[in-house]
Coordinates of C-alpha atoms in Angstrom, one line a residue:
Chain A
M71 CA -10.3 28.2 17.0
A72 CA -11.2 24.6 16.5
Q73 CA -12.0 22.7 19.7
E74 CA -10.6 19.2 20.3
I75 CA -13.3 16.7 20.7
Y76 CA -12.7 14.6 23.7
I77 CA -13.2 10.9 23.0
P78 CA -13.1 8.6 26.1
S79 CA -10.4 5.9 25.7
Y80 CA -12.7 3.0 25.8
K81 CA -14.5 4.5 22.8
R82 CA -11.2 4.7 21.0
V83 CA -10.4 1.1 21.8
L84 CA -13.8 0.0 20.4
E85 CA -13.4 2.2 17.4
E86 CA -9.9 0.7 16.7
A87 CA -11.3 -2.8 17.2
G88 CA -14.2 -2.1 14.8
N89 CA -11.8 -0.6 12.2
Q90 CA -9.6 -3.8 12.4
V91 CA -12.6 -6.0 11.9
L92 CA -13.7 -4.0 8.9
F93 CA -10.2 -4.1 7.5
M94 CA -10.1 -7.9 8.0
F95 CA -13.4 -8.2 6.2
R96 CA -12.0 -6.2 3.3
F97 CA -9.0 -8.5 3.2
F98 CA -11.1 -11.7 3.2
R99 CA -13.5 -10.3 0.5
N100 CA -10.6 -9.5 -1.8
I101 CA -8.8 -12.9 -1.5
F102 CA -11.4 -14.5 -3.7
R103 CA -11.6 -12.0 -6.4
F104 CA -11.0 -13.1 -10.0
D105 CA -8.2 -10.8 -10.9
F106 CA -5.7 -11.9 -8.2
E107 CA -2.2 -10.3 -8.2
W108 CA -0.1 -13.5 -8.5
N109 CA 3.1 -11.7 -9.6
E110 CA 2.9 -9.3 -6.7
L111 CA 2.3 -12.3 -4.3
V112 CA 5.5 -14.0 -5.6
R113 CA 7.4 -10.8 -5.3
Q114 CA 6.2 -10.3 -1.7
C115 CA 7.1 -14.0 -0.9
Y116 CA 10.6 -13.2 -2.1
M117 CA 10.9 -10.0 -0.2
I118 CA 9.4 -11.4 3.0
G119 CA 10.8 -15.0 2.9
Y120 CA 14.1 -14.9 1.1
R121 CA 15.2 -11.6 2.5
S122 CA 14.4 -12.6 6.1
F123 CA 16.2 -16.0 5.7
P124 CA 19.7 -15.0 6.8
L125 CA 18.4 -13.4 10.1
V126 CA 16.1 -16.3 10.8
A127 CA 18.9 -18.9 10.0
I128 CA 21.4 -17.3 12.3
T129 CA 18.8 -16.9 15.1
G130 CA 17.6 -20.5 14.8
F131 CA 21.2 -21.9 14.8
I132 CA 22.2 -19.8 17.8
V133 CA 19.0 -20.6 19.8
G134 CA 19.7 -24.4 19.4
F135 CA 23.4 -23.9 20.2
V136 CA 22.8 -21.8 23.3
M137 CA 19.9 -24.0 24.6
T138 CA 22.2 -27.0 24.5
L139 CA 25.1 -25.3 26.3
Q140 CA 22.8 -24.0 29.0
A141 CA 21.1 -27.3 29.5
E142 CA 24.2 -29.5 29.5
P143 CA 25.5 -28.8 33.1
T144 CA 22.2 -29.4 34.7
M145 CA 21.4 -32.5 32.6
K146 CA 24.9 -33.8 33.4
E147 CA 24.2 -33.4 37.1
F148 CA 21.3 -35.8 36.8
G149 CA 23.1 -38.1 34.4
A150 CA 20.7 -37.3 31.7
E151 CA 22.9 -35.9 28.9
S152 CA 21.5 -38.4 26.5
Y153 CA 18.1 -36.6 26.7
I154 CA 19.5 -33.3 25.5
P155 CA 18.8 -34.0 21.7
R156 CA 15.2 -34.9 22.6
M157 CA 14.7 -32.0 25.0
V158 CA 16.1 -29.5 22.5
A159 CA 14.2 -30.9 19.5
V160 CA 10.8 -30.9 21.3
S161 CA 11.3 -27.4 22.8
L162 CA 12.5 -25.9 19.5
I163 CA 9.7 -27.4 17.5
R164 CA 6.8 -27.0 19.9
E165 CA 7.5 -23.6 21.3
I166 CA 10.8 -21.8 21.0
C167 CA 11.3 -21.5 17.3
P168 CA 7.7 -20.6 16.3
V169 CA 7.5 -17.8 18.9
I170 CA 11.1 -16.5 18.5
I171 CA 11.0 -16.5 14.7
A172 CA 7.5 -14.9 14.7
L173 CA 8.7 -12.2 17.1
I174 CA 11.8 -11.6 14.9
C175 CA 9.6 -11.4 11.8
A176 CA 7.3 -9.0 13.7
G177 CA 10.3 -6.7 14.1
K178 CA 11.6 -7.1 10.6
V179 CA 8.6 -7.8 8.4
A180 CA 5.6 -6.0 10.2
S181 CA 7.6 -2.8 10.7
G182 CA 8.8 -3.0 7.1
I183 CA 5.2 -3.4 5.8
G184 CA 3.9 -0.7 8.2
A185 CA 6.6 1.8 7.1
E186 CA 6.2 1.0 3.4
L187 CA 2.4 1.3 3.3
G188 CA 2.6 4.3 5.7
S189 CA 5.0 6.2 3.4
M190 CA 2.8 5.3 0.4
K191 CA -0.1 6.7 2.2
V192 CA 1.8 9.9 3.1
T193 CA 2.9 10.4 -0.5
E194 CA -0.7 9.8 -1.7
Q195 CA 0.3 6.7 -3.7
V196 CA -2.5 4.7 -2.1
E197 CA -5.1 7.3 -3.0
A198 CA -3.6 7.5 -6.5
M199 CA -4.2 3.8 -6.9
E200 CA -7.7 4.1 -5.5
V201 CA -8.8 7.0 -7.8
S202 CA -7.3 5.3 -10.9
G203 CA -9.8 2.5 -10.4
A204 CA -7.2 -0.1 -9.3
N205 CA -7.8 -2.0 -6.1
P206 CA -5.1 -1.1 -3.5
I207 CA -6.4 -3.6 -0.9
Q208 CA -5.9 -6.4 -3.4
Y209 CA -2.5 -5.2 -4.7
L210 CA -1.0 -4.0 -1.4
V211 CA -2.7 -5.8 1.4
V212 CA -3.9 -9.2 0.3
T213 CA -0.5 -10.1 -1.3
R214 CA 1.5 -9.1 1.8
I215 CA -0.7 -10.9 4.3
L216 CA -0.8 -14.1 2.2
A217 CA 3.0 -13.9 1.6
C218 CA 3.4 -13.7 5.4
M219 CA 1.1 -16.7 5.9
F220 CA 3.1 -18.7 3.4
M221 CA 6.6 -17.7 4.3
I222 CA 6.6 -17.5 8.1
P223 CA 5.9 -21.2 8.5
L224 CA 8.6 -22.0 5.9
L225 CA 11.1 -19.8 7.8
N226 CA 10.1 -21.5 11.0
I227 CA 10.8 -24.9 9.5
A228 CA 14.2 -23.7 8.3
A229 CA 15.0 -22.2 11.8
E230 CA 14.0 -25.5 13.5
G231 CA 16.4 -27.5 11.3
L232 CA 19.2 -25.0 11.8
G233 CA 18.4 -25.0 15.6
L234 CA 19.0 -28.7 15.7
L235 CA 22.2 -28.2 13.8
G236 CA 23.2 -25.6 16.3
S237 CA 22.4 -28.0 19.2
Y238 CA 24.6 -30.6 17.5
A239 CA 27.4 -28.1 17.3
G240 CA 26.9 -27.2 21.0
I241 CA 26.9 -30.7 22.2
N242 CA 30.1 -31.4 20.3
I243 CA 32.0 -28.7 22.2
G244 CA 32.1 -30.9 25.3
E245 CA 32.4 -34.3 23.7
H246 CA 32.2 -36.0 20.3
V247 CA 28.7 -37.2 19.5
S248 CA 28.1 -38.8 16.0
P249 CA 25.5 -36.9 13.9
V250 CA 23.6 -40.2 13.3
L251 CA 23.2 -40.8 17.0
F252 CA 22.3 -37.1 17.8
F253 CA 19.7 -36.7 15.0
N254 CA 18.3 -40.2 15.6
K255 CA 17.6 -39.3 19.2
A256 CA 16.2 -35.9 18.3
F257 CA 13.8 -37.3 15.6
T258 CA 12.6 -40.3 17.5
S259 CA 11.2 -38.0 20.2
I260 CA 9.2 -35.9 17.7
T261 CA 5.7 -36.9 16.8
F262 CA 3.1 -35.6 14.4
G263 CA 1.4 -34.1 17.4
D264 CA 4.5 -31.8 17.8
L265 CA 4.8 -30.8 14.2
L266 CA 1.2 -30.0 13.2
P267 CA 0.2 -27.6 16.0
S268 CA 3.6 -25.8 15.5
F269 CA 3.0 -25.5 11.8
I270 CA -0.6 -24.3 12.2
K271 CA 0.4 -21.8 14.9
T272 CA 3.0 -20.2 12.5
V273 CA 0.4 -19.8 9.8
F274 CA -1.7 -17.7 12.3
F275 CA 1.5 -15.9 13.4
G276 CA 2.1 -15.0 9.8
F277 CA -1.4 -13.7 9.4
A278 CA -0.9 -11.5 12.5
I279 CA 2.4 -10.1 11.2
G280 CA 1.0 -9.3 7.8
F281 CA -2.4 -8.1 9.0
V282 CA -1.1 -5.8 11.7
G283 CA 1.7 -4.4 9.4
C284 CA -0.8 -3.7 6.6
Y285 CA -3.5 -2.3 8.9
K286 CA -1.1 0.1 10.7
G287 CA 0.5 1.3 7.5
Y288 CA -2.7 1.6 5.5
N289 CA -4.4 3.6 8.2
S290 CA -1.5 5.8 9.1
D291 CA -2.1 9.6 9.3
R292 CA -0.5 12.3 7.2
G293 CA 3.1 13.5 7.8
T294 CA 6.4 11.7 8.0
E295 CA 6.1 11.2 11.8
S296 CA 3.1 8.9 11.2
V297 CA 5.3 6.6 9.1
G298 CA 7.5 6.0 12.2
I299 CA 4.5 5.6 14.4
A300 CA 2.9 3.1 11.9
A301 CA 6.1 1.0 11.9
N302 CA 6.5 1.1 15.6
S303 CA 3.0 0.3 16.5
A304 CA 3.0 -2.5 13.9
V305 CA 5.9 -4.2 15.8
V306 CA 4.3 -3.7 19.2
N307 CA 0.9 -4.9 18.2
A308 CA 2.1 -7.8 16.1
S309 CA 4.3 -9.0 19.0
L310 CA 1.3 -8.7 21.3
W311 CA -0.9 -10.7 18.9
I312 CA 1.7 -13.4 18.7
I313 CA 2.1 -13.8 22.5
V314 CA -1.7 -13.9 23.0
M315 CA -2.2 -16.3 20.1
D316 CA 0.5 -18.5 21.5
A317 CA -1.2 -18.6 24.9
I318 CA -4.5 -19.6 23.2
A319 CA -2.7 -22.2 21.0
V320 CA -1.1 -23.9 24.1
Q321 CA -4.5 -24.2 25.8
L322 CA -6.0 -25.6 22.6
T323 CA -3.3 -28.1 22.0
N324 CA -3.5 -29.3 25.6
A325 CA -7.2 -29.6 25.4
L326 CA -7.0 -31.5 22.2
G327 CA -4.4 -33.8 23.7
Y328 CA -1.5 -32.9 21.3
Chain B
M289 CA -13.4 -4.7 -23.7
K290 CA -13.2 -1.9 -21.1
E291 CA -12.4 0.6 -23.8
E292 CA -15.6 -0.4 -25.7
T293 CA -17.8 -0.1 -22.6
K294 CA -16.2 3.3 -21.9
T295 CA -17.4 4.7 -25.2
E296 CA -20.9 3.5 -24.4
H297 CA -21.1 5.8 -21.4
T298 CA -23.4 8.7 -22.0
T299 CA -21.9 12.1 -21.2
A300 CA -24.2 14.8 -20.1
D301 CA -23.9 16.7 -23.4
N302 CA -26.5 19.2 -22.6
G303 CA -25.7 19.7 -18.9
P304 CA -22.7 20.1 -16.8
V305 CA -20.3 17.0 -16.4
I306 CA -19.9 17.8 -12.7
S307 CA -22.7 19.5 -10.7
I308 CA -22.2 20.3 -7.0
K309 CA -25.0 21.7 -4.8
G310 CA -24.8 22.7 -1.1
L311 CA -21.6 20.7 -0.5
A312 CA -20.5 20.8 3.2
K313 CA -17.7 18.9 4.9
S314 CA -16.3 19.0 8.4
F315 CA -13.4 17.1 10.1
G316 CA -14.5 16.9 13.7
S317 CA -15.4 20.4 14.8
N318 CA -13.4 21.9 11.9
T319 CA -15.7 23.0 9.1
V320 CA -13.8 22.9 5.9
L321 CA -16.6 23.3 3.3
Q322 CA -19.8 25.2 4.1
D323 CA -22.0 25.6 1.0
I324 CA -20.3 24.9 -2.2
N325 CA -22.3 25.3 -5.4
M326 CA -20.6 24.9 -8.8
D327 CA -20.8 23.3 -12.2
L328 CA -18.1 22.1 -14.6
H329 CA -19.1 22.1 -18.3
K330 CA -17.9 19.9 -21.0
E331 CA -14.4 20.8 -22.4
E332 CA -14.1 23.6 -19.9
N333 CA -11.1 24.4 -17.8
L334 CA -12.4 25.6 -14.4
V335 CA -9.7 27.0 -12.1
I336 CA -10.4 27.2 -8.3
L337 CA -8.2 29.8 -6.7
G338 CA -7.8 30.1 -3.0
K339 CA -5.4 30.3 -0.1
S340 CA -4.0 27.2 1.5
G341 CA -6.5 25.5 3.8
T342 CA -9.7 26.9 2.2
G343 CA -11.0 23.5 1.2
K344 CA -10.0 23.4 -2.5
S345 CA -8.4 19.9 -2.3
V346 CA -11.2 18.6 -0.1
T347 CA -13.7 19.6 -2.8
I348 CA -12.1 17.6 -5.5
K349 CA -11.5 14.6 -3.2
C350 CA -15.2 14.6 -2.5
I351 CA -15.9 14.6 -6.2
V352 CA -14.0 11.3 -6.7
G353 CA -15.4 9.8 -3.5
L354 CA -12.1 9.8 -1.6
L355 CA -13.9 11.8 1.1
A356 CA -17.6 11.5 1.9
Q357 CA -19.5 14.7 2.0
D358 CA -21.5 15.6 5.2
K359 CA -24.2 17.4 3.2
G360 CA -25.1 18.3 -0.3
Q361 CA -25.1 16.7 -3.7
I362 CA -22.3 15.9 -6.1
K363 CA -23.3 14.7 -9.5
V364 CA -20.7 13.5 -12.0
F365 CA -22.1 12.6 -15.4
N366 CA -25.6 12.9 -13.8
E367 CA -24.7 10.2 -11.2
E368 CA -24.9 11.0 -7.5
V369 CA -21.4 10.0 -6.2
S370 CA -22.5 9.3 -2.6
T371 CA -25.1 6.7 -3.7
L372 CA -22.8 4.7 -5.9
S373 CA -21.8 1.1 -5.0
E374 CA -18.0 0.2 -4.8
D375 CA -18.0 -1.2 -8.4
Q376 CA -20.0 1.8 -9.8
L377 CA -17.6 4.2 -8.1
K378 CA -14.7 2.3 -9.6
E379 CA -16.3 2.6 -13.1
L380 CA -16.8 6.3 -12.5
R381 CA -13.2 6.8 -11.3
I382 CA -11.9 5.4 -14.6
R383 CA -13.6 8.3 -16.4
I384 CA -12.0 10.8 -14.0
G385 CA -8.3 11.5 -13.9
F386 CA -6.7 12.9 -10.7
L387 CA -3.3 14.5 -10.7
F388 CA -1.9 14.8 -7.1
Q389 CA 0.2 17.6 -5.9
S390 CA 3.3 15.4 -5.6
G391 CA 2.6 13.4 -8.7
A392 CA 2.1 10.4 -6.4
L393 CA 4.2 8.1 -8.6
Y394 CA 4.6 4.5 -7.2
D395 CA 8.2 4.8 -6.0
S396 CA 9.1 1.1 -6.1
M397 CA 8.3 1.0 -9.9
T398 CA 10.0 2.4 -12.9
V399 CA 8.2 5.0 -15.1
R400 CA 7.3 2.2 -17.5
E401 CA 5.8 0.1 -14.7
N402 CA 3.9 3.2 -13.4
L403 CA 2.3 3.7 -16.7
E404 CA 1.6 0.0 -17.3
F405 CA -0.1 -0.3 -13.9
P406 CA -3.5 1.2 -14.8
L407 CA -3.4 -0.4 -18.2
R408 CA -2.9 -3.9 -16.8
R409 CA -5.1 -3.5 -13.7
V410 CA -7.9 -1.2 -14.8
L411 CA -8.2 -1.7 -18.6
K412 CA -7.0 -5.4 -18.1
L413 CA -4.8 -5.2 -21.2
R414 CA -2.6 -8.2 -21.7
D415 CA -1.0 -7.6 -25.2
K416 CA 2.5 -6.5 -24.6
S417 CA 2.9 -4.6 -27.9
D418 CA -0.3 -2.7 -27.4
I419 CA 0.8 -1.7 -23.8
D420 CA 4.2 -0.6 -25.1
K421 CA 2.6 1.4 -27.8
R422 CA 0.3 3.2 -25.4
V423 CA 3.1 3.9 -22.9
E424 CA 5.4 5.3 -25.6
E425 CA 2.7 7.4 -27.1
I426 CA 1.7 9.0 -23.8
L427 CA 5.3 9.7 -22.9
E428 CA 5.8 11.4 -26.2
G429 CA 2.6 13.4 -25.4
V430 CA 4.2 14.8 -22.1
G431 CA 7.6 15.2 -23.8
L432 CA 9.5 12.7 -21.7
P433 CA 10.1 9.6 -24.0
D434 CA 13.7 9.1 -22.5
A435 CA 12.4 8.8 -18.9
I436 CA 10.8 5.4 -19.6
D437 CA 13.2 3.2 -17.6
K438 CA 14.0 5.7 -14.8
M439 CA 12.9 5.4 -11.2
P440 CA 10.7 8.2 -9.8
S441 CA 13.6 9.1 -7.4
E442 CA 15.7 10.0 -10.5
L443 CA 13.2 12.5 -11.8
S444 CA 12.9 16.2 -11.0
G445 CA 9.7 17.7 -9.6
G446 CA 8.4 18.9 -13.0
M447 CA 9.2 15.5 -14.6
R448 CA 7.3 13.7 -11.8
K449 CA 4.2 15.8 -12.5
R450 CA 4.5 15.1 -16.2
I451 CA 4.7 11.4 -15.6
G452 CA 1.9 11.6 -13.0
L453 CA -0.2 13.4 -15.7
A454 CA 0.8 10.7 -18.3
R455 CA -0.2 7.9 -15.9
T456 CA -3.6 9.6 -15.5
M457 CA -4.1 10.4 -19.2
I458 CA -3.2 6.9 -20.3
L459 CA -6.7 5.9 -19.3
K460 CA -8.2 8.6 -21.5
P461 CA -10.4 10.2 -18.8
E462 CA -13.2 12.6 -19.7
I463 CA -12.6 14.8 -16.6
M464 CA -9.2 15.8 -15.1
L465 CA -8.8 17.1 -11.6
Y466 CA -5.5 18.8 -11.0
D467 CA -4.5 19.4 -7.3
E468 CA -2.0 22.3 -7.3
P469 CA -0.2 21.2 -10.5
T470 CA 2.5 23.9 -10.3
T471 CA 3.2 24.1 -6.6
G472 CA 6.9 23.8 -5.8
L473 CA 8.1 24.3 -9.4
D474 CA 10.2 27.1 -10.8
P475 CA 8.4 29.6 -13.1
I476 CA 9.7 28.1 -16.3
T477 CA 8.6 24.5 -15.4
S478 CA 5.3 25.9 -14.0
K479 CA 4.6 27.5 -17.4
E480 CA 5.4 24.3 -19.2
I481 CA 3.0 22.3 -16.9
S482 CA 0.3 24.9 -17.4
E483 CA 0.7 24.7 -21.2
L484 CA 0.6 21.0 -20.9
I485 CA -2.7 21.2 -19.0
Q486 CA -4.0 23.5 -21.8
S487 CA -2.8 21.0 -24.5
M488 CA -4.7 18.2 -22.7
K489 CA -7.9 20.1 -23.2
T490 CA -7.1 20.8 -26.9
N491 CA -5.8 17.3 -27.8
Y492 CA -7.9 15.0 -25.6
H493 CA -11.0 17.2 -25.1
V494 CA -11.1 16.8 -21.4
S495 CA -13.0 18.9 -18.9
S496 CA -10.8 20.0 -16.0
I497 CA -10.9 21.4 -12.5
I498 CA -7.5 23.0 -11.7
I499 CA -6.9 23.8 -8.0
T500 CA -4.2 26.4 -7.7
H501 CA -3.0 29.5 -6.0
D502 CA -0.6 30.2 -8.9
I503 CA -2.0 33.1 -10.9
A504 CA 0.3 32.5 -13.9
C505 CA -1.1 29.0 -14.2
A506 CA -4.7 30.3 -13.9
K507 CA -4.0 32.9 -16.7
I508 CA -2.8 30.2 -19.1
T509 CA -5.4 27.5 -18.3
A510 CA -8.6 29.1 -17.1
D511 CA -11.8 29.4 -19.0
R512 CA -13.6 30.4 -15.8
I513 CA -12.3 31.0 -12.3
L514 CA -13.9 30.4 -8.9
V515 CA -12.3 32.0 -5.8
M516 CA -12.7 30.1 -2.6
D517 CA -12.3 31.4 1.0
S518 CA -13.2 29.8 4.3
G519 CA -15.0 26.9 2.6
T520 CA -17.3 29.0 0.4
I521 CA -17.1 30.4 -3.1
V522 CA -16.7 34.2 -2.9
A523 CA -16.2 35.2 -6.5
E524 CA -16.7 33.8 -10.0
G525 CA -15.7 35.1 -13.5
S526 CA -13.2 35.0 -16.3
F527 CA -9.5 35.9 -15.7
D528 CA -10.0 39.4 -17.1
E529 CA -13.2 40.0 -15.0
L530 CA -11.6 39.0 -11.7
E531 CA -8.3 40.8 -12.5
H532 CA -10.2 44.0 -12.3
S533 CA -12.4 43.0 -9.3
K534 CA -12.7 45.5 -6.5
D535 CA -13.0 42.8 -3.9
K536 CA -10.0 42.9 -1.6
L537 CA -9.4 39.2 -1.4
V538 CA -9.8 38.6 -5.1
N539 CA -7.6 41.5 -5.9
S540 CA -4.9 40.2 -3.6
F541 CA -4.4 37.1 -5.9
F542 CA -3.8 39.3 -9.0
K543 CA -1.3 41.7 -7.4

């Protein structure tokens, strides 16, 4: 009877970290290859970006709407209702939209990629690609990670716009405010220093979502159970990466004076 | 261009196309292969018979470098597989076809796209009419010209294996490795697949290793049979020789 080899947990953690670094190295090495899969990249952009748009749009709108309704009574108490557009705009753009949209995409996109690649692994499609002489990393992994890096920032911008629209709708429940006045106040408070870090942050969030989804799916074990495990751990790990990256990004932007 | 370079390769005309010596492979403490020694000769159909879990599939996965051996030597066309660089291994894999047990069709693509995939990505073909011609030809070869625009989910088990075989044969490999080609199929379809494997040898002059525990498939396809048990080869011979073997294990396959 085969004996189970006991591996201490810290060794497993180090092994996992090492495997992730190697996988990342394979990703970067394959980005710059001559025979790039442009068609597959466009298809993945459509699948990841366009198909996530309804969910992201509804979420963005509701976040802006709810934030405004929640803030209104307190702001009214201090006689500061006129600051609501500024407050909502800055919060949405700097922090709330990038993080919430990234977490939603971690749930939708990372799990989807993890499950898709996991089931391809289980049904030997990845191995079939490999033994035919094709490059599965380039076709399956590079295209998905890059599509996430392109589409998550765009989805975030759309969510921010719709969040402001939701905020405008929320403020109009209590009293009528003209759109010109609302958006004028919202936009005058936003600076380049708010937009750029937010955009850069979402590119990294996109990388985390694509990378973790691909890594978990590509390295899933045999059996249908592993597909579920790959999808689940893709969501959990991608979410964790996003939160940690956000904490680092805040420190960096503060240190750089943005 | 790739096609031209392919013909430039020198096949080991005088020696075996695959030569394995002292192959051993373990997963953790589980020893799967102990000391495998075998040769595959040009235009030979070599059947490896054995119960499930005896290491048959692991052997052929080591041949194409999907798994790295722990010990031993695997030479394909006189090249040691474990010493090849990534690009060299890729070149070698183009010359070896591998039919997976499930067919392993890309399930998000139609049959046409499945067949076009290796042509566009491995042979780097761009001419649409040339690609269409090759796809139609190979589908005729496996007897499924009408399945061209179907999705894999619309195909039966036997049809999937035929398309899987077509996708492999479209690159015109010199060696074919079949991983349990008739498992899960009814006897009639199994016979058809076995005859198709035999026709691949006749029509395309490929050398093949066929992993199976289906004795009917072995009877149709085998030039030579190896019997594996517990990670070692326990018997070797032609179908007729092994059919009359007095060894209990060998005999149990033929009953």
